[in-house]
Amino acid sequence: MVILITGASHTGKTLLAQRMLEQYKYPYLSIDHLKMGLIRSGQTALTPEDDNALTDYLWPIVREMIKTAVENEQNLIVEGCYIPADWRKDFDEQYLQSIRFICLAMTDDYIDRHIDEIRQNASAIEKRLFVTNITPGSLKADNHHYIEAFTLNGEDVTLIDDYYEETIKTLL
């Protein structure tokens, strides 16, 4: 089984992957780690701010890693924001039946009520060297983007609206 976890920034993708690793003992690949390894090693001139270009650059690599895991009947959790909304087009049915997909997004109301907690937990799992100014407006725009793009492509989006921990427990 391969579990793909994507979603807007600060929605807890890495936290969910970490908890799944602990519960199921599945290894996980952070696409952010792959990104930074390629950037820091000089394999690409892209920067961490080049989101769309990074998706185009990273997805073919990640996609083939997923196929390899499925073909070898290996469990793997893949998490990160560099999964395109139309990701399913890259897999035949034989692969899709071995992939569980999760997309996380927060509602505007949740962001308004929990902005301080979101800021406090920005580095809950990964210690971010550069934490940008997290504003309700930027979070809402990012979450709207994920909700619209993935819904348009027929994907279910798990909305975090009330109790974050309950939502995460449900996904586990």
mmCIF file of C-alpha atoms in Angstrom, residues 62-125:
data_model
loop_
_atom_site.group_PDB
_atom_site.id
_atom_site.type_symbol
_atom_site.label_atom_id
_atom_site.label_comp_id
_atom_site.label_asym_id
_atom_site.label_seq_id
_atom_site.Cartn_x
_atom_site.Cartn_y
_atom_site.Cartn_z
ATOM 1 C CA VAL A 62 8.176 10.648 -7.051
ATOM 2 C CA ARG A 63 5.693 9.038 -9.458
ATOM 3 C CA GLU A 64 8.225 6.420 -10.532
ATOM 4 C CA MET A 65 9.207 5.740 -6.916
ATOM 5 C CA ILE A 66 5.526 5.090 -6.171
ATOM 6 C CA LYS A 67 5.262 2.697 -9.124
ATOM 7 C CA THR A 68 8.348 0.850 -7.939
ATOM 8 C CA ALA A 69 6.924 0.485 -4.417
ATOM 9 C CA VAL A 70 3.617 -0.843 -5.796
ATOM 10 C CA GLU A 71 5.374 -3.271 -8.152
ATOM 11 C CA ASN A 72 7.492 -4.573 -5.261
ATOM 12 C CA GLU A 73 4.434 -4.789 -2.979
ATOM 13 C CA GLN A 74 6.092 -2.459 -0.499
ATOM 14 C CA ASN A 75 4.352 -0.093 1.873
ATOM 15 C CA LEU A 76 5.276 3.558 1.609
ATOM 16 C CA ILE A 77 3.903 6.894 2.787
ATOM 17 C CA VAL A 78 4.674 9.827 0.479
ATOM 18 C CA GLU A 79 3.894 13.288 1.775
ATOM 19 C CA GLY A 80 4.316 16.768 0.445
ATOM 20 C CA CYS A 81 2.715 19.583 -1.465
ATOM 21 C CA TYR A 82 4.351 18.653 -4.790
ATOM 22 C CA ILE A 83 1.671 16.180 -5.879
ATOM 23 C CA PRO A 84 -0.289 17.512 -8.858
ATOM 24 C CA ALA A 85 -4.076 17.646 -8.680
ATOM 25 C CA ASP A 86 -4.334 15.369 -11.734
ATOM 26 C CA TRP A 87 -1.933 12.759 -10.308
ATOM 27 C CA ARG A 88 -4.240 9.816 -11.131
ATOM 28 C CA LYS A 89 -3.678 10.218 -14.886
ATOM 29 C CA ASP A 90 -0.137 8.927 -14.382
ATOM 30 C CA PHE A 91 -1.202 5.519 -13.038
ATOM 31 C CA ASP A 92 -2.949 2.514 -14.553
ATOM 32 C CA GLU A 93 -5.667 0.832 -12.520
ATOM 33 C CA GLN A 94 -3.208 -1.844 -11.338
ATOM 34 C CA TYR A 95 -1.340 0.899 -9.479
ATOM 35 C CA LEU A 96 -4.372 2.897 -8.351
ATOM 36 C CA GLN A 97 -5.821 -0.010 -6.410
ATOM 37 C CA SER A 98 -2.693 0.020 -4.228
ATOM 38 C CA ILE A 99 -2.692 3.785 -3.582
ATOM 39 C CA ARG A 100 -4.621 5.591 -0.841
ATOM 40 C CA PHE A 101 -4.872 9.338 -1.387
ATOM 41 C CA ILE A 102 -5.333 12.010 1.289
ATOM 42 C CA CYS A 103 -5.571 15.753 0.681
ATOM 43 C CA LEU A 104 -5.722 18.039 3.715
ATOM 44 C CA ALA A 105 -7.123 21.563 3.762
ATOM 45 C CA MET A 106 -8.382 23.927 6.432
ATOM 46 C CA THR A 107 -11.585 25.923 6.234
ATOM 47 C CA ASP A 108 -11.516 29.709 6.499
ATOM 48 C CA ASP A 109 -13.362 29.484 9.806
ATOM 49 C CA TYR A 110 -10.795 27.049 11.206
ATOM 50 C CA ILE A 111 -7.942 29.341 10.159
ATOM 51 C CA ASP A 112 -9.628 32.350 11.781
ATOM 52 C CA ARG A 113 -10.227 30.479 15.045
ATOM 53 C CA HIS A 114 -6.848 28.728 15.233
ATOM 54 C CA ILE A 115 -4.286 31.052 13.617
ATOM 55 C CA ASP A 116 -2.143 31.222 16.764
ATOM 56 C CA GLU A 117 -2.046 27.410 17.088
ATOM 57 C CA ILE A 118 -1.185 27.059 13.394
ATOM 58 C CA ARG A 119 1.739 29.436 13.860
ATOM 59 C CA GLN A 120 2.899 27.657 17.032
ATOM 60 C CA ASN A 121 2.852 24.266 15.301
ATOM 61 C CA ALA A 122 4.606 25.370 12.103
ATOM 62 C CA SER A 123 7.676 23.354 13.091
ATOM 63 C CA ALA A 124 5.974 20.562 15.036
ATOM 64 C CA ILE A 125 7.762 17.765 13.132
#
